[in-house]
């Protein structure tokens, strides 16, 4: 084995890892604690020494008074926070890095391989601060940046779904995720009549979510069953589903307490329990990234992916062409472009924003009248694009001058475009 191909589901309450099995051609869950693929996202430092424990071992150490525990590591890292342990101030970045070091070590020991060929981290929400924190942690652990990807839970669900038999996602494919952070609903569908073929998923955090500790009593179990059944009926009534998946710690043993919910869900639907769904979806993405040709030739539309193509018309040696600045289906945090053009009798730039499935695009005009006045074809400008989310693109237009005749001023125009 050249190196491990991993998918890592990072949440505030728990973490999971799946590893791509090349012989079976599918991902498998890694047992991170005895009998479970889930490990609590907590880290504990033993008192008086620089020794670290994670998950349930960390909880036990803290309960015995032998260590100090820090939880909610993802949220803390996103805020660039700190935690003080026995008078020592640790950055959230250091704690997250140490946590990842500990859980990756479990995978190394299981497979007897210490090299990572590719790893995809999946997060509930793709916040720029959290993305940067996870990337920094991975690089600090010696993982090459080009071997690391980050995706949303929604994208992991999409990849997991399209990796299944086609009859399981020919119509709607649904997913409920119940965990300490709440109840979440996802669904995916194929957008037909579009080339290239597109698959789309949406994510809806449900206000009816509840804390898992209410399930500790019979009355709480009944309430949880009622809430789940009500949500399922509201979201799924009169819709045709090819399959429905259940994931998250909250659904462990749900067949014993969520009787009404599971009975209604299983009526005329294929229902599957998949505790490691997001981690397995991430591992599928990591494995697919190593192929010369993707196994999933679709335009993916979901959280983390751009939903429209941004382009402009240019002339290259007298031939008109459409120059793509950002392509629909691309990951927003990885999408950047830089191109230099020379305006020809134009005092403005015109960009076209074309949503997937739309024949006509929306025109965006960027005036250039603030740049120095020069003869025609003697101004070279650089157009730089970047994204701060899948729906917000920033365009910077920079005056590059024209050699010695018209020195560059470096003057810059900046405009944000909502896709």
Coordinates of C-alpha atoms in Angstrom, one line a residue:
X1 CA 0.0 0.0 0.0
X2 CA 1.5 3.3 -1.1
X3 CA -0.3 5.3 1.5
X4 CA -3.7 5.5 3.2
X5 CA -6.6 7.2 1.5
X6 CA -8.7 8.6 4.2
X7 CA -12.0 10.4 4.9
X8 CA -12.3 12.2 8.2
X9 CA -15.6 13.5 9.5
X10 CA -14.9 16.4 11.9
X11 CA -17.7 17.6 14.1
X12 CA -17.8 19.4 17.4
X13 CA -19.2 16.4 19.3
X14 CA -17.5 13.5 17.5
X15 CA -15.0 12.4 14.8
X16 CA -14.9 9.4 12.5
X17 CA -12.4 8.1 10.0
X18 CA -12.9 5.8 7.0
X19 CA -10.2 4.3 4.9
X20 CA -10.4 3.4 1.2
X21 CA -10.1 -0.4 0.7
X22 CA -8.7 -0.8 -2.9
X23 CA -9.3 -4.6 -2.9
X24 CA -13.0 -4.2 -2.1
X25 CA -13.3 -0.9 -4.0
X26 CA -15.1 0.8 -1.1
X27 CA -14.4 2.7 2.1
X28 CA -14.4 1.0 5.5
X29 CA -14.9 2.6 8.9
X30 CA -11.9 2.7 11.2
X31 CA -12.5 1.6 14.8
X32 CA -11.3 4.6 16.8
X33 CA -12.6 3.4 20.2
X34 CA -13.4 -0.2 21.3
X35 CA -16.3 -1.4 19.3
X36 CA -17.1 2.0 17.7
X37 CA -16.0 4.1 14.8
X38 CA -16.9 7.3 16.7
X39 CA -14.6 9.2 19.0
X40 CA -15.5 12.3 21.0
X41 CA -13.8 15.4 19.7
X42 CA -12.1 16.2 23.0
X43 CA -8.5 16.3 24.1
X44 CA -7.1 15.9 27.6
X45 CA -3.6 16.8 28.9
X46 CA -2.4 14.8 31.9
X47 CA -1.5 16.9 34.9
X48 CA 2.1 17.6 35.3
X49 CA 3.2 16.2 31.9
X50 CA 2.9 16.9 28.2
X51 CA 1.0 13.7 27.6
X52 CA -2.3 13.8 25.6
X53 CA -5.4 11.6 25.5
X54 CA -8.4 11.9 23.2
X55 CA -12.0 10.8 23.2
X56 CA -13.4 8.6 26.1
X57 CA -9.9 8.0 27.4
X58 CA -9.6 11.8 27.9
X59 CA -12.9 11.9 29.7
X60 CA -11.9 9.1 32.1
X61 CA -8.6 10.8 32.8
X62 CA -10.4 14.1 33.6
X63 CA -13.1 12.4 35.8
X64 CA -10.3 10.8 37.8
X65 CA -8.8 14.2 38.4
X66 CA -5.6 13.3 36.5
X67 CA -6.0 15.6 33.6
X68 CA -7.7 18.7 32.1
X69 CA -10.0 18.4 29.2
X70 CA -10.9 20.7 26.3
X71 CA -13.9 20.0 24.0
X72 CA -15.7 21.7 21.1
X73 CA -12.3 21.8 19.3
X74 CA -13.6 22.6 15.8
X75 CA -15.6 25.6 17.1
X76 CA -12.7 26.8 19.2
X77 CA -10.3 26.5 16.3
X78 CA -12.6 28.4 14.0
X79 CA -12.6 31.3 16.5
X80 CA -8.8 31.1 16.9
X81 CA -9.4 30.7 20.6
X82 CA -7.2 29.5 23.4
X83 CA -7.4 27.2 26.4
X84 CA -5.4 27.4 29.6
X85 CA -4.2 24.1 31.2
X86 CA -2.3 24.3 34.4
X87 CA -1.2 27.9 33.7
X88 CA -0.1 27.1 30.1
X89 CA -2.0 28.8 27.3
X90 CA -2.6 26.6 24.3
X91 CA -3.9 27.9 21.0
X92 CA -6.9 26.1 19.6
X93 CA -4.8 25.4 16.6
X94 CA -2.2 23.5 18.6
X95 CA -5.0 21.5 20.3
X96 CA -6.7 20.6 17.0
X97 CA -3.4 19.6 15.5
X98 CA -2.6 17.3 18.5
X99 CA -6.1 15.8 18.4
X100 CA -5.7 15.0 14.7
X101 CA -2.2 13.5 15.4
X102 CA -3.7 11.2 18.0
X103 CA -6.6 9.9 15.9
X104 CA -4.5 9.5 12.7
X105 CA -2.0 7.4 14.8
X106 CA -4.9 4.9 15.4
X107 CA -5.3 4.5 11.6
X108 CA -1.5 4.2 11.1
X109 CA -1.3 1.4 13.7
X110 CA -4.4 -0.4 12.3
X111 CA -3.0 -0.6 8.8
X112 CA 0.7 -0.6 9.5
X113 CA 1.2 2.3 7.1
X114 CA 2.3 5.8 8.1
X115 CA 2.0 7.6 4.8
X116 CA -1.2 9.4 3.7
X117 CA -1.7 9.4 0.0
X118 CA -4.9 11.5 0.2
X119 CA -7.2 12.7 2.9
X120 CA -10.5 14.5 2.7
X121 CA -12.0 16.3 5.8
X122 CA -15.7 16.8 5.9
X123 CA -17.4 19.5 8.0
X124 CA -21.0 20.3 8.7
X125 CA -20.4 23.9 7.5
X126 CA -17.5 25.2 5.4
X127 CA -16.5 28.4 7.3
X128 CA -13.3 30.0 6.0
X129 CA -11.8 30.2 9.5
X130 CA -12.4 26.5 10.1
X131 CA -11.1 25.5 6.7
X132 CA -7.9 27.4 7.3
X133 CA -7.5 25.9 10.8
X134 CA -7.9 22.3 9.5
X135 CA -5.5 22.9 6.6
X136 CA -2.9 24.4 8.8
X137 CA -3.2 21.4 11.2
X138 CA -2.8 18.9 8.3
X139 CA 0.2 20.6 6.9
X140 CA 1.7 20.8 10.5
X141 CA 1.4 17.0 10.6
X142 CA 3.5 16.7 7.5
X143 CA 0.7 16.1 5.0
X144 CA 1.3 17.8 1.7
X145 CA -1.2 20.5 1.0
X146 CA -2.1 19.0 -2.4
X147 CA -3.1 15.8 -0.7
X148 CA -5.7 17.5 1.5
X149 CA -9.3 18.5 0.6
X150 CA -12.2 19.8 2.6
X151 CA -15.8 19.4 1.8
X152 CA -19.2 19.9 3.4
X153 CA -21.3 17.1 4.8
X154 CA -23.7 17.8 2.0
X155 CA -21.0 17.0 -0.6
X156 CA -20.0 13.8 1.3
X157 CA -23.6 12.8 1.2
X158 CA -23.7 13.4 -2.6
X159 CA -20.7 11.3 -3.3
X160 CA -21.9 8.5 -0.9
X161 CA -25.2 8.5 -2.7
X162 CA -23.9 8.3 -6.3
X163 CA -21.5 5.5 -5.3
X164 CA -24.5 3.3 -4.5
X165 CA -26.6 1.3 -6.9
X166 CA -28.5 3.6 -9.3
X167 CA -31.8 2.3 -8.1
X168 CA -31.1 3.9 -4.7
X169 CA -30.9 7.4 -6.1
X170 CA -33.0 7.3 -9.3
X171 CA -35.5 9.5 -7.5
X172 CA -35.0 11.5 -4.3
X173 CA -32.5 10.2 -1.8
X174 CA -32.9 11.4 1.7
X175 CA -30.8 11.5 4.9
X176 CA -31.5 12.3 8.5
X177 CA -28.6 13.1 10.8
X178 CA -29.3 13.1 14.6
X179 CA -26.4 14.1 16.9
X180 CA -25.6 16.3 19.9
X181 CA -25.6 19.4 17.7
X182 CA -29.2 18.8 16.5
X183 CA -31.3 17.2 13.8
X184 CA -30.4 17.8 10.1
X185 CA -32.1 16.7 6.9
X186 CA -30.5 16.3 3.5
X187 CA -31.8 15.2 0.2
X188 CA -30.3 14.7 -3.3
X189 CA -31.7 14.5 -6.7
X190 CA -30.6 14.2 -10.3
X191 CA -31.2 17.3 -12.5
X192 CA -32.4 15.8 -15.7
X193 CA -32.1 17.4 -19.2
X194 CA -28.9 19.2 -18.2
X195 CA -25.4 18.7 -19.8
X196 CA -23.2 17.8 -18.2
X197 CA -25.5 15.8 -16.0
X198 CA -25.9 17.5 -12.6
X199 CA -26.7 16.1 -9.2
X200 CA -27.9 18.5 -6.5
X201 CA -28.2 18.2 -2.7
X202 CA -29.6 20.5 -0.1
X203 CA -29.2 20.6 3.7
X204 CA -31.7 21.9 6.2
X205 CA -31.0 22.2 9.9
X206 CA -34.3 21.4 11.7
X207 CA -35.5 23.6 14.4
X208 CA -37.2 20.6 16.1
X209 CA -33.8 19.1 17.0
X210 CA -33.3 18.0 20.5
X211 CA -30.5 17.1 22.9
X212 CA -29.8 13.4 23.0
X213 CA -29.9 13.2 26.8
X214 CA -33.7 13.4 26.6
X215 CA -33.6 9.8 25.3
X216 CA -32.5 8.7 28.7
X217 CA -36.1 8.4 29.9
X218 CA -39.2 6.6 28.4
X219 CA -41.0 9.9 28.2
X220 CA -38.1 11.5 26.4
X221 CA -37.9 8.6 24.0
X222 CA -41.6 9.0 23.2
X223 CA -41.1 12.7 22.6
X224 CA -38.1 12.1 20.4
X225 CA -40.1 9.6 18.3
X226 CA -43.0 12.1 17.9
X227 CA -40.6 14.8 16.8
X228 CA -38.8 12.6 14.3
X229 CA -42.1 11.3 12.9
X230 CA -43.5 14.9 12.6
X231 CA -40.4 16.1 10.7
X232 CA -40.3 13.2 8.4
X233 CA -44.0 13.6 7.4
X234 CA -43.6 17.3 6.9
X235 CA -40.5 17.0 4.7
X236 CA -41.3 13.8 2.8
X237 CA -45.1 13.5 2.4
X238 CA -46.2 13.0 -1.2
X239 CA -42.6 12.7 -2.5
X240 CA -41.1 9.7 -4.2
X241 CA -37.9 8.5 -2.5
X242 CA -35.6 5.8 -3.9
X243 CA -33.9 5.4 -0.5
X244 CA -33.5 7.1 2.9
X245 CA -30.4 6.9 5.1
X246 CA -30.0 7.5 8.9
X247 CA -26.7 8.6 10.4
X248 CA -25.5 10.2 13.6
X249 CA -25.1 9.0 17.2
X250 CA -28.7 9.8 18.0
X251 CA -30.0 7.0 15.7
X252 CA -28.1 4.2 17.6
X253 CA -30.7 1.8 18.7
X254 CA -33.5 3.9 17.3
X255 CA -35.5 0.8 16.2
X256 CA -36.2 0.3 20.0
X257 CA -37.5 3.8 20.8
X258 CA -38.4 5.5 17.5
X259 CA -41.0 2.9 16.6
X260 CA -43.5 5.2 15.0
X261 CA -40.8 7.1 13.0
X262 CA -39.1 4.0 11.7
X263 CA -42.4 2.3 10.8
X264 CA -43.6 5.3 8.8
X265 CA -40.2 5.7 7.2
X266 CA -40.0 2.1 6.1
X267 CA -43.4 2.1 4.5
X268 CA -42.8 1.8 0.8
X269 CA -39.2 3.1 1.1
X270 CA -35.8 1.5 1.3
X271 CA -34.2 2.7 4.6
X272 CA -30.6 2.1 5.6
X273 CA -28.6 2.8 8.8
X274 CA -25.1 4.1 7.9
X275 CA -23.3 5.5 11.0
X276 CA -20.1 6.5 9.0
X277 CA -21.9 8.0 6.0
X278 CA -20.1 11.3 6.0
X279 CA -16.6 9.8 6.6
X280 CA -17.2 7.2 3.9
X281 CA -18.3 9.9 1.5
X282 CA -15.1 11.8 2.2
X283 CA -13.0 8.7 1.6
X284 CA -14.8 8.2 -1.7
X285 CA -13.8 11.8 -2.7
X286 CA -10.2 11.3 -1.6
X287 CA -10.0 8.1 -3.7
X288 CA -11.7 9.6 -6.7
X289 CA -9.2 12.5 -6.7
X290 CA -6.4 10.0 -7.3
X291 CA -7.9 8.6 -10.5
X292 CA -6.9 9.9 -13.9
X293 CA -10.7 10.0 -14.8
X294 CA -13.4 10.5 -12.2
X295 CA -15.8 7.7 -11.5
X296 CA -18.6 10.2 -11.0
X297 CA -18.9 12.4 -14.1
X298 CA -21.4 14.8 -12.7
X299 CA -21.6 18.5 -12.0
X300 CA -22.1 18.5 -8.2
X301 CA -24.2 21.3 -6.8
X302 CA -24.3 21.6 -3.0
X303 CA -22.8 23.5 -0.1
X304 CA -19.2 24.2 -0.9
X305 CA -19.7 24.1 -4.7
X306 CA -20.3 27.1 -7.0
X307 CA -23.7 27.1 -8.5
X308 CA -23.0 29.2 -11.6
X309 CA -20.3 29.7 -14.2
X310 CA -18.7 33.2 -14.5
X311 CA -17.2 34.1 -17.8
X312 CA -16.4 36.9 -20.2
X313 CA -16.1 37.3 -23.9
X314 CA -12.6 37.9 -25.3
X315 CA -11.0 38.1 -28.7
X316 CA -7.9 35.9 -29.3
X317 CA -6.1 36.6 -32.6
X318 CA -9.4 37.8 -34.1
X319 CA -11.5 34.9 -32.8
X320 CA -14.1 35.5 -30.2
X321 CA -14.0 33.1 -27.3
X322 CA -15.7 32.6 -23.9
X323 CA -13.1 32.8 -21.1
X324 CA -14.2 30.9 -18.0
X325 CA -13.2 32.7 -14.7
X326 CA -15.1 30.3 -12.4
X327 CA -16.9 27.1 -13.4
X328 CA -20.1 25.8 -11.9
X329 CA -19.6 22.8 -9.6
X330 CA -16.1 23.9 -8.5
X331 CA -15.2 24.1 -4.8
X332 CA -15.4 27.7 -3.8
X333 CA -12.4 27.7 -1.4
X334 CA -10.1 26.2 -4.1
X335 CA -11.4 28.4 -7.0
X336 CA -9.2 31.3 -7.9
X337 CA -8.3 32.8 -11.3
X338 CA -6.0 35.4 -12.7
X339 CA -5.9 36.6 -16.3
X340 CA -4.5 39.6 -18.1
X341 CA -6.5 41.3 -20.9
X342 CA -6.2 44.5 -23.0
X343 CA -9.5 46.4 -23.5
X344 CA -10.2 47.3 -27.1
X345 CA -12.4 50.4 -27.3
X346 CA -14.1 49.4 -24.1
X347 CA -14.5 51.5 -21.0
X348 CA -15.9 48.6 -19.0
X349 CA -15.6 44.8 -18.4
X350 CA -18.7 42.7 -18.8
X351 CA -18.9 39.4 -16.9
X352 CA -21.7 36.8 -17.4
X353 CA -23.0 34.8 -14.5
X354 CA -24.8 31.6 -15.8
X355 CA -26.5 29.3 -13.3
X356 CA -26.5 25.6 -14.0
X357 CA -29.6 24.7 -16.1
X358 CA -30.1 28.3 -17.3
X359 CA -29.8 29.2 -21.0
X360 CA -29.3 32.9 -20.4
X361 CA -26.8 34.5 -18.1
X362 CA -26.9 37.6 -16.0
X363 CA -24.6 40.5 -17.1
X364 CA -22.3 42.2 -14.6
X365 CA -20.6 45.4 -15.6
X366 CA -17.4 46.7 -14.1
X367 CA -16.6 50.3 -15.2
X368 CA -13.0 51.1 -15.9
X369 CA -13.4 54.9 -15.9
X370 CA -11.3 55.3 -12.7
X371 CA -8.2 54.0 -14.5
X372 CA -5.8 56.5 -16.2
X373 CA -7.0 57.6 -19.7
X374 CA -4.7 56.1 -22.4
X375 CA -4.9 55.5 -26.1
X376 CA -6.8 52.4 -27.2
X377 CA -5.0 49.1 -26.6
X378 CA -2.4 50.6 -24.3
X379 CA -3.8 49.5 -21.0
X380 CA -3.1 46.0 -19.7
X381 CA -5.3 44.9 -16.8
X382 CA -5.3 41.9 -14.5
X383 CA -8.5 40.3 -13.4
X384 CA -8.3 38.3 -10.2
X385 CA -11.2 36.3 -8.8
X386 CA -11.7 34.5 -5.5
X387 CA -14.6 33.4 -3.3
X388 CA -15.5 33.8 0.3
X389 CA -18.4 31.4 0.0
X390 CA -20.2 29.4 -2.8
X391 CA -22.5 32.4 -3.3
X392 CA -20.1 35.4 -3.0
X393 CA -17.3 36.1 -5.5
X394 CA -14.8 38.9 -5.3
X395 CA -13.4 40.4 -8.5
X396 CA -10.3 42.6 -8.4
X397 CA -9.2 44.6 -11.5
X398 CA -5.6 45.9 -11.4
X399 CA -4.0 48.4 -13.7
X400 CA -0.8 46.8 -15.1
X401 CA 0.1 49.6 -17.5
X402 CA 1.8 49.0 -20.8
X403 CA 5.5 48.5 -20.6
X404 CA 7.8 51.6 -20.4
X405 CA 5.4 53.8 -22.4
X406 CA 2.6 53.7 -19.7
X407 CA 3.9 52.5 -16.4
X408 CA 1.6 50.5 -14.1
X409 CA -0.1 52.5 -11.4
X410 CA -1.2 49.4 -9.5
X411 CA -4.6 51.0 -9.1
X412 CA -7.2 48.5 -8.2
X413 CA -11.0 48.2 -8.5
X414 CA -12.8 45.7 -6.3
X415 CA -16.3 44.4 -6.6
X416 CA -18.3 41.6 -4.9
X417 CA -20.7 39.6 -7.0
X418 CA -23.5 37.5 -5.5
X419 CA -24.1 34.4 -7.6

